[in-house]
Coordinates of C-alpha atoms in Angstrom, one line a residue:
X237 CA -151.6 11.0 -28.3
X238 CA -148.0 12.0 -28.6
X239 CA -148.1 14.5 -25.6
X240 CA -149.5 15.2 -22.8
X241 CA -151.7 18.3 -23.2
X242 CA -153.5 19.5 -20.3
X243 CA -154.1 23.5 -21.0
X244 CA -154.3 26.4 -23.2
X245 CA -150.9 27.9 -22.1
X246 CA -149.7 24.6 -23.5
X247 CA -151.1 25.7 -26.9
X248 CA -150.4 29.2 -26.8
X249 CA -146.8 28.7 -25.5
X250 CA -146.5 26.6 -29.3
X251 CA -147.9 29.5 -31.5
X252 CA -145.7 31.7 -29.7
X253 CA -142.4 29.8 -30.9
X254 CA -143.4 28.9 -34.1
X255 CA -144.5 32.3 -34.7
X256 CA -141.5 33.6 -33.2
X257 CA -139.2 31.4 -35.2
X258 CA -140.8 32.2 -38.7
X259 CA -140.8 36.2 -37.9
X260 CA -137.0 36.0 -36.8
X261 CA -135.9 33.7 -39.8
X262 CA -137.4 36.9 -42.0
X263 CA -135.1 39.4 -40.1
X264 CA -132.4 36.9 -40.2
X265 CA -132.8 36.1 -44.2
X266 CA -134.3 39.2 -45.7
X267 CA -131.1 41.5 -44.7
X268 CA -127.5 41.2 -44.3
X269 CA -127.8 43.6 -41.2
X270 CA -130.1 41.7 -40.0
X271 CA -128.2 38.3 -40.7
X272 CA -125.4 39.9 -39.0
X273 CA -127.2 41.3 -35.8
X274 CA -128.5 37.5 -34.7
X275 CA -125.6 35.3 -35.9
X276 CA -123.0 38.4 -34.6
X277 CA -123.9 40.6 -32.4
X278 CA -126.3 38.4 -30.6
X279 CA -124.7 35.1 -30.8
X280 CA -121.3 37.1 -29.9
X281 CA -122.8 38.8 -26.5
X282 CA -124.1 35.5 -25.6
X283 CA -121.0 33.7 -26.1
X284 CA -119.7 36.0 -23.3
X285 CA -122.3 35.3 -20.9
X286 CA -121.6 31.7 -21.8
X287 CA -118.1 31.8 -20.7
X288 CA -118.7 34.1 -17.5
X289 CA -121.4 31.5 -16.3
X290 CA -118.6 28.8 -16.5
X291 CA -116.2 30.8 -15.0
X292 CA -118.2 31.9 -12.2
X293 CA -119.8 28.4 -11.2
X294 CA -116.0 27.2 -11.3
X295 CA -115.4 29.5 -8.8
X296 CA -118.5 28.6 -6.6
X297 CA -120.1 31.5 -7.4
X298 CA -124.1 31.2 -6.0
X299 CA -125.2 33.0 -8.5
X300 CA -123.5 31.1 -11.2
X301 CA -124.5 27.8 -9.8
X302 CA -127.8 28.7 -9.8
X303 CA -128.3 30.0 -13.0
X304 CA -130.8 28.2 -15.3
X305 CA -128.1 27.6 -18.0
X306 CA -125.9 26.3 -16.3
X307 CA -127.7 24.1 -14.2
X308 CA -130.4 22.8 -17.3
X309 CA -128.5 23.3 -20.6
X310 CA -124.9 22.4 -19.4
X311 CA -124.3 19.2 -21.6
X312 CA -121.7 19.0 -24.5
X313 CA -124.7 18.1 -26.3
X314 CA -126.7 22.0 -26.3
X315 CA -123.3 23.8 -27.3
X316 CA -122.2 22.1 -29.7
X317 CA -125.8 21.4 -31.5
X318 CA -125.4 25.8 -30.6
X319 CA -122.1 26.7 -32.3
X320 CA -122.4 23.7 -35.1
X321 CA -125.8 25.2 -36.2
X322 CA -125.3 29.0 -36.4
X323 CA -121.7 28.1 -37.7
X324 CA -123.8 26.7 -40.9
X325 CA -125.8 30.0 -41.1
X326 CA -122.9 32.2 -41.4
X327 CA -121.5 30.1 -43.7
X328 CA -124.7 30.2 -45.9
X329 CA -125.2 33.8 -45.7
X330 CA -121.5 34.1 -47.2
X331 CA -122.5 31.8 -49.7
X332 CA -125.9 33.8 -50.6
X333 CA -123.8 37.2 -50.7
X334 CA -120.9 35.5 -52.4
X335 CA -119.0 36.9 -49.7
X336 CA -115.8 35.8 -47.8
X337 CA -115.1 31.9 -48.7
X338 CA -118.9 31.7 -50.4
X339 CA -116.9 33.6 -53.4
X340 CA -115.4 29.8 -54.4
X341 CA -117.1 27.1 -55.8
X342 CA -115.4 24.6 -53.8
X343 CA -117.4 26.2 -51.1
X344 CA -120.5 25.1 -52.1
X345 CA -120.3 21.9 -50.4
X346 CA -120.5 23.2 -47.2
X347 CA -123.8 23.3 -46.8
X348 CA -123.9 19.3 -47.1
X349 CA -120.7 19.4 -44.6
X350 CA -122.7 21.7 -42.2
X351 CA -125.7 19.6 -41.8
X352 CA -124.3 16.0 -41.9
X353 CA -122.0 17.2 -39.1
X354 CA -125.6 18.3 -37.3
X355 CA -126.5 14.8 -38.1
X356 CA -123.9 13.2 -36.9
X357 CA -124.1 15.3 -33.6
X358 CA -127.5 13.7 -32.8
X359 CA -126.7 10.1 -34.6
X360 CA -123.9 9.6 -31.1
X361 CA -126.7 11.2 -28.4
X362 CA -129.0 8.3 -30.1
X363 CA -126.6 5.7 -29.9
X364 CA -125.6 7.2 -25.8
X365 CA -129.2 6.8 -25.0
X366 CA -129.6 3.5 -26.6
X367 CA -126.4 2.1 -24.5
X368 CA -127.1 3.5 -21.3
X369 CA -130.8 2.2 -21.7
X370 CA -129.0 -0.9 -22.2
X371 CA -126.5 -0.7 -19.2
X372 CA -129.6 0.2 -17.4
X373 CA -131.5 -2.5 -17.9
X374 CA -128.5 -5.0 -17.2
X375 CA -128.1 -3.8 -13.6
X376 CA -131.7 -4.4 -12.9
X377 CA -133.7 -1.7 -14.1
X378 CA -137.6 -2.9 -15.0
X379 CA -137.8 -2.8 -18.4
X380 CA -140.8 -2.1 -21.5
X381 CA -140.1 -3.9 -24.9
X382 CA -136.9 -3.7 -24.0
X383 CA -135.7 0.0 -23.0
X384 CA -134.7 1.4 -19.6
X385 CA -134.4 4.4 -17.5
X386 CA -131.5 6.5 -17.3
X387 CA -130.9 10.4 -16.0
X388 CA -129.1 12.9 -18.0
X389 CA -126.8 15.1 -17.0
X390 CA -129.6 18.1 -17.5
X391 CA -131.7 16.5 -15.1
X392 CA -134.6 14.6 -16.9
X393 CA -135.1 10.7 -17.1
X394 CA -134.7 9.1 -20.7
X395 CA -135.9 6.3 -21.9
X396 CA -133.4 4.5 -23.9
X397 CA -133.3 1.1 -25.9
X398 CA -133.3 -0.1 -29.5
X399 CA -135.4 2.8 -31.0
X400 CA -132.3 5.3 -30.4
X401 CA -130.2 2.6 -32.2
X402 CA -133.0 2.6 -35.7
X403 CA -133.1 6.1 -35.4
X404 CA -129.0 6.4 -35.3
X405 CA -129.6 4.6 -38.0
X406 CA -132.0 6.8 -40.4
X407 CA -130.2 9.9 -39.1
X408 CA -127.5 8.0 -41.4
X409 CA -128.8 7.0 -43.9
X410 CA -130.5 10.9 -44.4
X411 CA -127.3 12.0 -44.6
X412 CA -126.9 10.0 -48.0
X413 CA -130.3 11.8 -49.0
X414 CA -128.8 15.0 -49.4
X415 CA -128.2 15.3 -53.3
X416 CA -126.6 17.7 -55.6
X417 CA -123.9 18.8 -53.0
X418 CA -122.5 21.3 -56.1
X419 CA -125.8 22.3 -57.2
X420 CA -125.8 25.4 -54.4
X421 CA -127.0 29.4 -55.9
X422 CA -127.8 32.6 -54.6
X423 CA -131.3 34.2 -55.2
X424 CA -131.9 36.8 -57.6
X425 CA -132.7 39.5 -54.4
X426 CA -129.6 37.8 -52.7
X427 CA -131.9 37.3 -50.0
X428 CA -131.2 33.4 -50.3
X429 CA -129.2 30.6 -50.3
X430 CA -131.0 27.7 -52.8
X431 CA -130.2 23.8 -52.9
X432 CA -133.0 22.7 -55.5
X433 CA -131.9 19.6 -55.2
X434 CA -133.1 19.3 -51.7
X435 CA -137.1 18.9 -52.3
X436 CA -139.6 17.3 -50.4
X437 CA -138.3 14.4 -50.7
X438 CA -135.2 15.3 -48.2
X439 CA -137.6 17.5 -46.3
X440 CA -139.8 14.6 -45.3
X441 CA -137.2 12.5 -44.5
X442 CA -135.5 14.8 -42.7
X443 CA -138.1 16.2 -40.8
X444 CA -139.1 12.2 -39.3
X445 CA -136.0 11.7 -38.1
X446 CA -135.4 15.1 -36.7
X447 CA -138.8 14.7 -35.2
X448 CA -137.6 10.9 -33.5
X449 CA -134.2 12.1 -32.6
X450 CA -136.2 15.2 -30.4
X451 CA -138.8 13.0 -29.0
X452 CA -136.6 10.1 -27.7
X453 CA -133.4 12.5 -26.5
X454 CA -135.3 15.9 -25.5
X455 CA -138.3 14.4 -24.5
X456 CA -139.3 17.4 -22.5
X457 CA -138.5 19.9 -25.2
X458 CA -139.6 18.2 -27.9
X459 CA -143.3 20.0 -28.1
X460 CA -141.3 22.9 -29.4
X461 CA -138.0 21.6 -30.8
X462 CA -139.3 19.4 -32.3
X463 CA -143.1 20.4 -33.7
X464 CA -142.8 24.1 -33.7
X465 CA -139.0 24.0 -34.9
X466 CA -139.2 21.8 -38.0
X467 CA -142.3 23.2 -39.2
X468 CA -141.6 26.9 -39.0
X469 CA -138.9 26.4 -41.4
X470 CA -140.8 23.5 -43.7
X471 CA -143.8 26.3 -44.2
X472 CA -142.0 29.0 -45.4
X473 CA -140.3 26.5 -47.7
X474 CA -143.6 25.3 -49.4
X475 CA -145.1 28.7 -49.0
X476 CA -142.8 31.3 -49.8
X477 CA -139.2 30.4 -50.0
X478 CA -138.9 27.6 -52.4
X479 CA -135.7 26.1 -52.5
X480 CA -134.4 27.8 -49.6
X481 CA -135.8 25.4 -47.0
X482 CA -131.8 24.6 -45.4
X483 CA -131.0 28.2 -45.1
X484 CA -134.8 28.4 -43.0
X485 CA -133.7 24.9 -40.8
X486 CA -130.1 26.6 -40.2
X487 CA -131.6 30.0 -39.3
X488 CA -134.6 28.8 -37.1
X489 CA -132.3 25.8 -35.4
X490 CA -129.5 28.8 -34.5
X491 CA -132.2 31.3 -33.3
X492 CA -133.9 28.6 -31.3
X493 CA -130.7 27.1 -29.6
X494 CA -130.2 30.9 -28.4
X495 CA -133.5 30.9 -27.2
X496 CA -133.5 27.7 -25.3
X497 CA -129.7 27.9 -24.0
X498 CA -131.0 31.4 -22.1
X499 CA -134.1 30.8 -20.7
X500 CA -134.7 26.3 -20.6
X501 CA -137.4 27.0 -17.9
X502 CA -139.9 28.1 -20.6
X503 CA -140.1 24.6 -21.9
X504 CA -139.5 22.4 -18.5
X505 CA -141.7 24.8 -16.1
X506 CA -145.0 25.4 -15.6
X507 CA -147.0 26.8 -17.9
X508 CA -146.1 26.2 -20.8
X509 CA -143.7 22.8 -20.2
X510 CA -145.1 19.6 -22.4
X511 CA -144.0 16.2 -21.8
X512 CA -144.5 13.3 -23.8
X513 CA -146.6 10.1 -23.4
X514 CA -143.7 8.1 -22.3
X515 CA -143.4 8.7 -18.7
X516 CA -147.2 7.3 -18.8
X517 CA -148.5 10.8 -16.7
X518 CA -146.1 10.4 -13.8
X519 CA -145.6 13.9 -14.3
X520 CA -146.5 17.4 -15.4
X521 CA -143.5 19.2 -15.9
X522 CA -139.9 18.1 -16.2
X523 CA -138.5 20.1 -13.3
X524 CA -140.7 17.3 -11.3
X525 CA -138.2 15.0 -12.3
X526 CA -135.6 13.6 -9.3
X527 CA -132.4 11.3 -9.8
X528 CA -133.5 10.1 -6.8
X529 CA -136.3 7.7 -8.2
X530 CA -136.8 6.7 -11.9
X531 CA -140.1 6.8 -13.1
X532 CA -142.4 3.7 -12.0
X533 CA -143.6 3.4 -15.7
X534 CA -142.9 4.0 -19.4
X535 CA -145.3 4.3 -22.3
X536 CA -142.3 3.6 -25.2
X537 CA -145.0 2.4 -27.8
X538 CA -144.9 6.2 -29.9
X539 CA -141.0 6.0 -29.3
X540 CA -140.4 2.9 -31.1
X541 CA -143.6 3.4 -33.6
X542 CA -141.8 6.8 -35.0
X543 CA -138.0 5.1 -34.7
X544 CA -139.3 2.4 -37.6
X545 CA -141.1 5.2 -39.5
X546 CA -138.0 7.5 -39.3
X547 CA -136.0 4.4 -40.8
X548 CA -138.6 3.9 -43.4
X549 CA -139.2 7.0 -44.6
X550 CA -135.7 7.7 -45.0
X551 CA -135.0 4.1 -46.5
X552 CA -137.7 5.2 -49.4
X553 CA -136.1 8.4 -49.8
X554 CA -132.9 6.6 -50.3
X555 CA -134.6 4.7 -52.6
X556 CA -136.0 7.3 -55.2
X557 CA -132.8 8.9 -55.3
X558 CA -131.1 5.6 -56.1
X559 CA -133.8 5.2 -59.2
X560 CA -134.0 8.5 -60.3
X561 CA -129.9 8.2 -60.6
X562 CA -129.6 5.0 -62.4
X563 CA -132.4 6.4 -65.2
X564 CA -130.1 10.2 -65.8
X565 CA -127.0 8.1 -65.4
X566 CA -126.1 10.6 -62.8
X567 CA -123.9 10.8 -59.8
X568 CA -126.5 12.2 -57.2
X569 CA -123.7 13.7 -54.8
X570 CA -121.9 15.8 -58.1
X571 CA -124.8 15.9 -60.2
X572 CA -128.5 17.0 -59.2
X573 CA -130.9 14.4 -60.0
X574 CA -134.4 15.7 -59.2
X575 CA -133.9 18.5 -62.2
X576 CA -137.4 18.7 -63.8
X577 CA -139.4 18.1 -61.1
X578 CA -141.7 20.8 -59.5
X579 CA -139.8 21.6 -56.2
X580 CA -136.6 22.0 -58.7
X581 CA -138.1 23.7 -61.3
X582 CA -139.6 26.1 -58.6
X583 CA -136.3 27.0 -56.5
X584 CA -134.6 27.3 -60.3
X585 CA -137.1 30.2 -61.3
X586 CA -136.0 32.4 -58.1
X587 CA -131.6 31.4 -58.7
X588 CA -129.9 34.5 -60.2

């Protein structure tokens, strides 16, 4: 097993966010009020709170210094994955109204922009874990196939070592999956942005890696961010939104960094925290977790099993692209190159 599943609240807790994230993603999509009341109004008052919390705990404030943002989300890592993912939504929903900068073609490659930058975000926490697993190993740490223990500023022991660096790795390589950066069009309802160029092939590929990057560097969130997050957005892409399946990942991604910067103790406390297999049942729940003592043991086989999967997977995808390219004598990154295939064809029909 990849987690450490003990109750029914575990299980319920899941439904709950993926439910949550595929009923929000409708208000957010369907509407431009309703666009603009999560990534404005919402994402605007929060920013405040944001700010006051900092200023507060600056100033020694108890209440400040206690607060569960600051002292469980605080790391460069959470605001700028925050800010960098709900900066691509508004910038789709101007390109799916034709609004503002989405009125230009050279616009259109933003979306690629947007989520290689997301990419890239988690590519350097990979390679952070996989040096300071290193550096922990060098100064004596104890050791399995080669990783070692070290605590994050958020309080939770992570188990770094070559895996982060393979993963770092297909996270690049996926960036060089995304095709047709020019091929980018507004639905005939306006209620979406489509890339038909990104099918399932990119969604796979995508979805391993994301899935790797949450499991080795939010181990204790990675139940929901990354089970429930990837596949509320991947469902409604094969369901119901064909073609649209970037505009669901931005959406659900913003939405669930809101979520998760406010209240953190829903996925680290009991009862609905999950943890993974690699701290080998040492604990229940992340807030367990001291800097006091790293964990006596580490289970890294599932961490280094879906680090050479990630890399495969997106080595294949890499692959098909390359083919399908050299056979339409196209340019992949100016040209689309999966045209007449069913995702394409599919995400085509609903373009205005």
């Amino acid at each position: 097993m990849l987690f450490q599943i003990e109750s029914m609240w575990q299980i319920l807790g899941w439904c709950l966010v993926f439910a949550g994230l595929i009923i929000t993603n409708e208000i957010a999509r369907r509407t431009k009020k309703g666009g603009i009341a999560i990534f404005g109004v919402i994402l605007g008052a929060l920013t405040v709170y944001f700010i006051v919390i900092a200023v507060c705990a600056g100033l020694g404030m108890p209440w400040a210094l206690k607060n569960q943002t600051y002292l469980y989300m605080n790391s460069w890592f959470h605001y700028a994955k925050l800010y960098a993912a709900c900066a691509g939504c508004i910038g789709f929903m101007m390109l799916k109204y034709k609004e503002g900068l989405g009125k230009y073609d050279w616009f259109k490659p933003f979306p690629f922009v947007i989520v290689a930058i997301n990419i890239m975000i988690a590519n350097f926490s990979d390679v952070e874990s996989a040096i300071k697993g290193a550096q922990a190993v060098a100064n004596g740490g104890a050791s399995v196939l080669g990783g070692g223990w070290w605590y994050s500023s958020e309080g939770v022991w992570l188990y770094g070592g070559w895996w982060n660096w393979l993963n770092a790795l297909a996270g690049l390589l996926n960036i060089f999956c995304m095709t047709g950066w020019w091929g980018i069009y507004s639905s005939k309802k306006h209620d979406d942005m489509l890339w038909p160029d990104m099918t399932i092939w990119y969604i796979v590929a995508y979805d391993v890696w994301n899935f790797t990057y949450t499991y080795l560097n939010l181990p204790t969130h990675s139940w929901y961010c990354g089970l429930a997050l990837l596949l509320a957005p991947t469902v409604a892409a094969l369901m119901w939104n064909k073609g649209g399946w970037i505009q669901n990942r931005a959406n659900t991604l913003g939405i669930w960094c809101m979520f998760a910067q406010v209240v953190p103790l829903f996925q680290i406390a009991a009862p609905f925290s999950v943890l993974p297999t690699i701290y080998a049942g040492q604990y229940r729940y992340a807030l367990e977790m001291t800097a006091d003592t790293a964990p006596a043991a580490a289970d890294p086989r599932a961490q280094g099993l879906f680090a050479i999967l990630a890399f495969a997977v997106n080595v294949l995808c890499l692959g098909v692209i390359i083919k399908r390219s050299i056979a339409l004598k196209r340019n992949p990154y100016k040209q689309e190159i999966f045209v007449g295939t069913k995702d394409y064809k599919e995400a085509m029909a609903r373009a205005e």
